[in-house]
Amino acid sequence: MNIAEFKLERYFAKYEFTTRYLLSCSDCDGYPLSYVLDQATTKERNLWDKLTLGYTESEGNIHLREAISDQYTSISPSEIVVASPGELNFILMNRLLHTGDHVICMSPAYQSLFEVARSLGTELSFWQPNPDNWHFDPDELAALIRPNTRMIIINFPHNPTGAFPSRDELDRIVDLARRQGIYLFSDEMYRSLLHGETEEIPSVCDLYEKGISLWGMAKTFGLAGLRMGWLACKDTQILQQILAFKDYLSICNSAPSEILSLIALRHQDAFVQPNLTKIRKNLSLFQAFVRKHESWIQCIPSQAGSTAFAKLHISESSLDFGERLVRETGIMLVPAEMFEYGQAHIRIGFGRENFSEVLTVFGQWLLKQSK
């Protein structure tokens, strides 16, 4: 298959490990290995200490899948496949989609959510939000459905806008898919990162027989380096197809990553709550920053997740703005072009401890531009 370059990941590769400040990361600061092991019970630590570095079960360690199934209301360990989130996304679309199928994906979106489908020869439609409040209207989704619609791809909490639906809106989305037997693929990588009065919604896999939920350790848990995620789905035939495809890719998972993921899932408050505290603090700091620099930037408050999508009041493109900023200050921003969504927005990430320091440098630079 021929697939386009992953713009966002190539952009990160250019700057992520060389520049001084990162203001657009969607993950939170990674936890040290020692911190993860400090949370373990004696039994869990024993699993780690006696770990051997051989092959693992293709579908994932049974103890890990049991811990994952505890996150859902109706999913059993046999209805879960564990792998890298990106790998699972790639495999799922290769198994379910064919040339001529119609696919609907939210936009703006993480590129792999639509690029893999596009590379397979599908017809793509994009469900876009109201730019005044980032609300995704289910009625507008309904208008995009065709007789040959094979899959609807959603992502809540939404990257990059921070949009989040009500339970009623999610039920309407599920109902739209169910009416025509459409697969509903739900990227839930930012699950549980809720702000303020936002109320949690169920996972799609718990609501719909053709609902497929993706989650993992990178965003919610601050453990991106484990490269661990999973698909949960009531349709076990799909999961068997994914396993058969996985044999040509990773075959099985990293044994250390499985045990560390198990520990984190069984002690998730120790990972999620510090991340939430950091995100909420940085959200408040950024709102004050926007008020101070309103001639340069505006931002609809994020409802959930670890990102927001801010609009710049500039004459140049957001890509050119970002290139100047990183060159002159060492601050990396992700421009709207990386999401194929115009040239006026930038993603802001709230999961880093040095957020206040970066905002100070950014603000000083903006003041110089005003002179």
mmCIF file of C-alpha atoms in Angstrom, residues 116-310:
data_model
loop_
_atom_site.group_PDB
_atom_site.id
_atom_site.type_symbol
_atom_site.label_atom_id
_atom_site.label_comp_id
_atom_site.label_asym_id
_atom_site.label_seq_id
_atom_site.Cartn_x
_atom_site.Cartn_y
_atom_site.Cartn_z
ATOM 1 C CA VAL A 116 -4.922 4.807 6.721
ATOM 2 C CA ALA A 117 -8.508 4.732 5.474
ATOM 3 C CA ARG A 118 -7.629 7.095 2.624
ATOM 4 C CA SER A 119 -4.641 4.946 1.605
ATOM 5 C CA LEU A 120 -6.980 1.949 1.283
ATOM 6 C CA GLY A 121 -9.019 3.699 -1.409
ATOM 7 C CA THR A 122 -12.051 4.603 0.674
ATOM 8 C CA GLU A 123 -14.239 7.645 0.102
ATOM 9 C CA LEU A 124 -13.730 10.036 3.007
ATOM 10 C CA SER A 125 -16.112 12.572 4.498
ATOM 11 C CA PHE A 126 -15.151 14.823 7.400
ATOM 12 C CA TRP A 127 -17.454 15.670 10.303
ATOM 13 C CA GLN A 128 -16.375 19.142 11.353
ATOM 14 C CA PRO A 129 -17.283 21.147 14.460
ATOM 15 C CA ASN A 130 -18.764 24.602 14.842
ATOM 16 C CA PRO A 131 -15.601 26.775 14.892
ATOM 17 C CA ASP A 132 -17.212 29.117 17.441
ATOM 18 C CA ASN A 133 -17.452 26.476 20.182
ATOM 19 C CA TRP A 134 -15.917 23.260 18.765
ATOM 20 C CA HIS A 135 -19.252 21.480 19.125
ATOM 21 C CA PHE A 136 -19.738 18.407 16.922
ATOM 22 C CA ASP A 137 -23.422 18.283 15.969
ATOM 23 C CA PRO A 138 -24.792 14.722 15.545
ATOM 24 C CA ASP A 139 -27.338 16.074 13.049
ATOM 25 C CA GLU A 140 -24.477 17.097 10.767
ATOM 26 C CA LEU A 141 -22.987 13.628 11.144
ATOM 27 C CA ALA A 142 -26.313 12.111 10.091
ATOM 28 C CA ALA A 143 -26.262 14.182 6.892
ATOM 29 C CA LEU A 144 -22.896 12.665 5.918
ATOM 30 C CA ILE A 145 -24.018 9.014 6.078
ATOM 31 C CA ARG A 146 -24.403 7.204 2.750
ATOM 32 C CA PRO A 147 -25.684 3.749 1.798
ATOM 33 C CA ASN A 148 -22.056 2.543 1.487
ATOM 34 C CA THR A 149 -20.819 4.053 4.770
ATOM 35 C CA ARG A 150 -18.720 1.332 6.368
ATOM 36 C CA MET A 151 -17.171 3.097 9.365
ATOM 37 C CA ILE A 152 -17.608 6.214 11.495
ATOM 38 C CA ILE A 153 -14.460 7.314 13.351
ATOM 39 C CA ILE A 154 -14.837 9.414 16.493
ATOM 40 C CA ASN A 155 -12.368 10.690 19.085
ATOM 41 C CA PHE A 156 -13.552 11.922 22.485
ATOM 42 C CA PRO A 157 -12.025 13.580 24.439
ATOM 43 C CA HIS A 158 -11.081 15.217 21.172
ATOM 44 C CA ASN A 159 -7.537 15.891 20.040
ATOM 45 C CA PRO A 160 -6.832 18.735 19.364
ATOM 46 C CA THR A 161 -9.889 20.830 20.383
ATOM 47 C CA GLY A 162 -10.750 19.285 23.765
ATOM 48 C CA ALA A 163 -14.383 18.860 22.681
ATOM 49 C CA PHE A 164 -16.530 16.317 24.525
ATOM 50 C CA PRO A 165 -20.118 15.169 23.892
ATOM 51 C CA SER A 166 -22.965 14.725 26.325
ATOM 52 C CA ARG A 167 -24.303 11.226 26.991
ATOM 53 C CA ASP A 168 -27.341 12.072 24.874
ATOM 54 C CA GLU A 169 -25.153 13.108 21.960
ATOM 55 C CA LEU A 170 -23.101 9.922 22.218
ATOM 56 C CA ASP A 171 -26.302 7.855 22.239
ATOM 57 C CA ARG A 172 -27.410 9.663 19.057
ATOM 58 C CA ILE A 173 -24.090 8.838 17.390
ATOM 59 C CA VAL A 174 -24.436 5.175 18.356
ATOM 60 C CA ASP A 175 -28.032 5.110 17.110
ATOM 61 C CA LEU A 176 -26.969 6.545 13.738
ATOM 62 C CA ALA A 177 -24.383 3.783 13.355
ATOM 63 C CA ARG A 178 -26.748 1.033 14.529
ATOM 64 C CA ARG A 179 -29.490 1.944 12.056
ATOM 65 C CA GLN A 180 -27.269 0.934 9.122
ATOM 66 C CA GLY A 181 -24.954 -1.525 10.840
ATOM 67 C CA ILE A 182 -21.972 0.821 10.497
ATOM 68 C CA TYR A 183 -18.801 0.108 12.458
ATOM 69 C CA LEU A 184 -18.183 2.814 15.054
ATOM 70 C CA PHE A 185 -14.472 3.133 15.815
ATOM 71 C CA SER A 186 -13.886 5.233 18.920
ATOM 72 C CA ASP A 187 -10.423 6.581 19.725
ATOM 73 C CA GLU A 188 -10.621 6.984 23.510
ATOM 74 C CA MET A 189 -6.926 7.587 24.187
ATOM 75 C CA TYR A 190 -7.677 10.577 26.467
ATOM 76 C CA ARG A 191 -10.386 8.820 28.446
ATOM 77 C CA SER A 192 -10.864 9.961 32.093
ATOM 78 C CA LEU A 193 -9.064 13.288 31.576
ATOM 79 C CA LEU A 194 -12.142 15.401 32.356
ATOM 80 C CA HIS A 195 -12.219 19.046 33.374
ATOM 81 C CA GLY A 196 -14.553 20.945 35.676
ATOM 82 C CA GLU A 197 -18.144 19.725 35.587
ATOM 83 C CA THR A 198 -17.730 17.490 32.534
ATOM 84 C CA GLU A 199 -19.367 14.101 33.101
ATOM 85 C CA GLU A 200 -17.848 10.838 31.872
ATOM 86 C CA ILE A 201 -19.562 8.935 29.067
ATOM 87 C CA PRO A 202 -19.472 5.160 28.462
ATOM 88 C CA SER A 203 -17.012 3.540 26.091
ATOM 89 C CA VAL A 204 -18.496 2.793 22.705
ATOM 90 C CA CYS A 205 -17.679 -0.912 23.088
ATOM 91 C CA ASP A 206 -20.088 -1.039 26.051
ATOM 92 C CA LEU A 207 -22.912 0.566 24.076
ATOM 93 C CA TYR A 208 -22.900 -0.995 20.628
ATOM 94 C CA GLU A 209 -22.314 -4.478 19.231
ATOM 95 C CA LYS A 210 -20.284 -3.006 16.346
ATOM 96 C CA GLY A 211 -18.538 -0.448 18.523
ATOM 97 C CA ILE A 212 -14.751 -0.698 18.781
ATOM 98 C CA SER A 213 -12.901 1.239 21.494
ATOM 99 C CA LEU A 214 -9.202 2.125 21.472
ATOM 100 C CA TRP A 215 -7.417 3.115 24.684
ATOM 101 C CA GLY A 216 -3.925 2.830 26.065
ATOM 102 C CA MET A 217 -1.227 3.978 28.446
ATOM 103 C CA ALA A 218 0.185 7.006 26.603
ATOM 104 C CA LYS A 219 -2.150 9.891 27.407
ATOM 105 C CA THR A 220 -4.339 9.163 30.433
ATOM 106 C CA PHE A 221 -1.609 7.386 32.374
ATOM 107 C CA GLY A 222 1.507 9.340 31.347
ATOM 108 C CA LEU A 223 3.287 6.179 30.161
ATOM 109 C CA ALA A 224 3.770 6.773 26.441
ATOM 110 C CA GLY A 225 7.129 4.993 26.468
ATOM 111 C CA LEU A 226 5.456 1.657 27.171
ATOM 112 C CA ARG A 227 3.859 1.736 23.676
ATOM 113 C CA MET A 228 0.871 -0.185 24.986
ATOM 114 C CA GLY A 229 -2.777 0.031 24.032
ATOM 115 C CA TRP A 230 -5.771 -2.173 23.331
ATOM 116 C CA LEU A 231 -8.930 -2.608 21.315
ATOM 117 C CA ALA A 232 -12.115 -3.659 23.100
ATOM 118 C CA CYS A 233 -14.979 -5.021 21.035
ATOM 119 C CA LYS A 234 -17.905 -7.449 21.416
ATOM 120 C CA ASP A 235 -17.233 -8.858 17.925
ATOM 121 C CA THR A 236 -14.541 -11.443 18.625
ATOM 122 C CA GLN A 237 -14.304 -12.371 14.926
ATOM 123 C CA ILE A 238 -12.855 -8.931 14.269
ATOM 124 C CA LEU A 239 -10.358 -9.436 17.069
ATOM 125 C CA GLN A 240 -9.263 -12.761 15.569
ATOM 126 C CA GLN A 241 -8.669 -11.038 12.229
ATOM 127 C CA ILE A 242 -6.580 -8.411 14.003
ATOM 128 C CA LEU A 243 -4.478 -11.094 15.694
ATOM 129 C CA ALA A 244 -3.869 -12.831 12.359
ATOM 130 C CA PHE A 245 -2.641 -9.539 10.860
ATOM 131 C CA LYS A 246 -0.548 -8.753 13.925
ATOM 132 C CA ASP A 247 1.486 -11.904 13.199
ATOM 133 C CA TYR A 248 3.041 -9.989 10.294
ATOM 134 C CA LEU A 249 3.911 -6.956 12.437
ATOM 135 C CA SER A 250 4.888 -7.036 16.120
ATOM 136 C CA ILE A 251 3.686 -10.669 16.643
ATOM 137 C CA CYS A 252 3.449 -10.071 20.384
ATOM 138 C CA ASN A 253 3.951 -7.358 22.989
ATOM 139 C CA SER A 254 6.879 -6.237 25.104
ATOM 140 C CA ALA A 255 6.866 -8.369 28.264
ATOM 141 C CA PRO A 256 8.125 -5.545 30.550
ATOM 142 C CA SER A 257 5.569 -3.113 29.126
ATOM 143 C CA GLU A 258 2.732 -5.520 29.852
ATOM 144 C CA ILE A 259 3.640 -5.875 33.526
ATOM 145 C CA LEU A 260 4.172 -2.127 33.983
ATOM 146 C CA SER A 261 0.809 -1.456 32.305
ATOM 147 C CA LEU A 262 -0.851 -3.962 34.615
ATOM 148 C CA ILE A 263 0.545 -2.146 37.663
ATOM 149 C CA ALA A 264 -0.618 1.241 36.370
ATOM 150 C CA LEU A 265 -4.129 0.006 35.622
ATOM 151 C CA ARG A 266 -4.510 -1.520 39.065
ATOM 152 C CA HIS A 267 -3.310 1.701 40.711
ATOM 153 C CA GLN A 268 -4.628 4.218 38.228
ATOM 154 C CA ASP A 269 -5.386 7.003 40.699
ATOM 155 C CA ALA A 270 -1.646 7.290 41.325
ATOM 156 C CA PHE A 271 -1.189 8.057 37.626
ATOM 157 C CA VAL A 272 -4.372 9.795 36.501
ATOM 158 C CA GLN A 273 -4.929 12.189 39.397
ATOM 159 C CA PRO A 274 -1.481 13.870 39.217
ATOM 160 C CA ASN A 275 -1.989 14.307 35.490
ATOM 161 C CA LEU A 276 -5.427 15.841 36.016
ATOM 162 C CA THR A 277 -4.082 18.222 38.655
ATOM 163 C CA LYS A 278 -1.359 19.359 36.282
ATOM 164 C CA ILE A 279 -3.734 19.761 33.329
ATOM 165 C CA ARG A 280 -6.276 21.770 35.311
ATOM 166 C CA LYS A 281 -3.584 24.065 36.701
ATOM 167 C CA ASN A 282 -2.137 24.661 33.240
ATOM 168 C CA LEU A 283 -5.578 25.261 31.744
ATOM 169 C CA SER A 284 -6.069 28.076 34.232
ATOM 170 C CA LEU A 285 -2.653 29.526 33.450
ATOM 171 C CA PHE A 286 -3.386 29.463 29.756
ATOM 172 C CA GLN A 287 -6.749 31.182 30.120
ATOM 173 C CA ALA A 288 -4.970 34.026 31.911
ATOM 174 C CA PHE A 289 -2.320 34.060 29.178
ATOM 175 C CA VAL A 290 -4.978 34.374 26.465
ATOM 176 C CA ARG A 291 -6.651 37.268 28.273
ATOM 177 C CA LYS A 292 -3.304 39.060 28.486
ATOM 178 C CA HIS A 293 -2.458 38.483 24.816
ATOM 179 C CA GLU A 294 -5.936 38.601 23.274
ATOM 180 C CA SER A 295 -4.730 40.652 20.329
ATOM 181 C CA TRP A 296 -2.600 37.656 19.322
ATOM 182 C CA ILE A 297 -4.535 34.606 20.385
ATOM 183 C CA GLN A 298 -7.975 33.315 21.361
ATOM 184 C CA CYS A 299 -9.011 29.904 22.614
ATOM 185 C CA ILE A 300 -12.255 28.070 23.242
ATOM 186 C CA PRO A 301 -11.809 26.356 26.625
ATOM 187 C CA SER A 302 -11.056 22.649 26.484
ATOM 188 C CA GLN A 303 -13.739 20.408 28.035
ATOM 189 C CA ALA A 304 -11.685 17.238 28.334
ATOM 190 C CA GLY A 305 -8.377 15.685 27.389
ATOM 191 C CA SER A 306 -4.961 17.344 27.530
ATOM 192 C CA THR A 307 -5.102 19.719 24.550
ATOM 193 C CA ALA A 308 -6.825 22.787 23.136
ATOM 194 C CA PHE A 309 -6.848 24.324 19.664
ATOM 195 C CA ALA A 310 -6.099 28.055 19.836
#
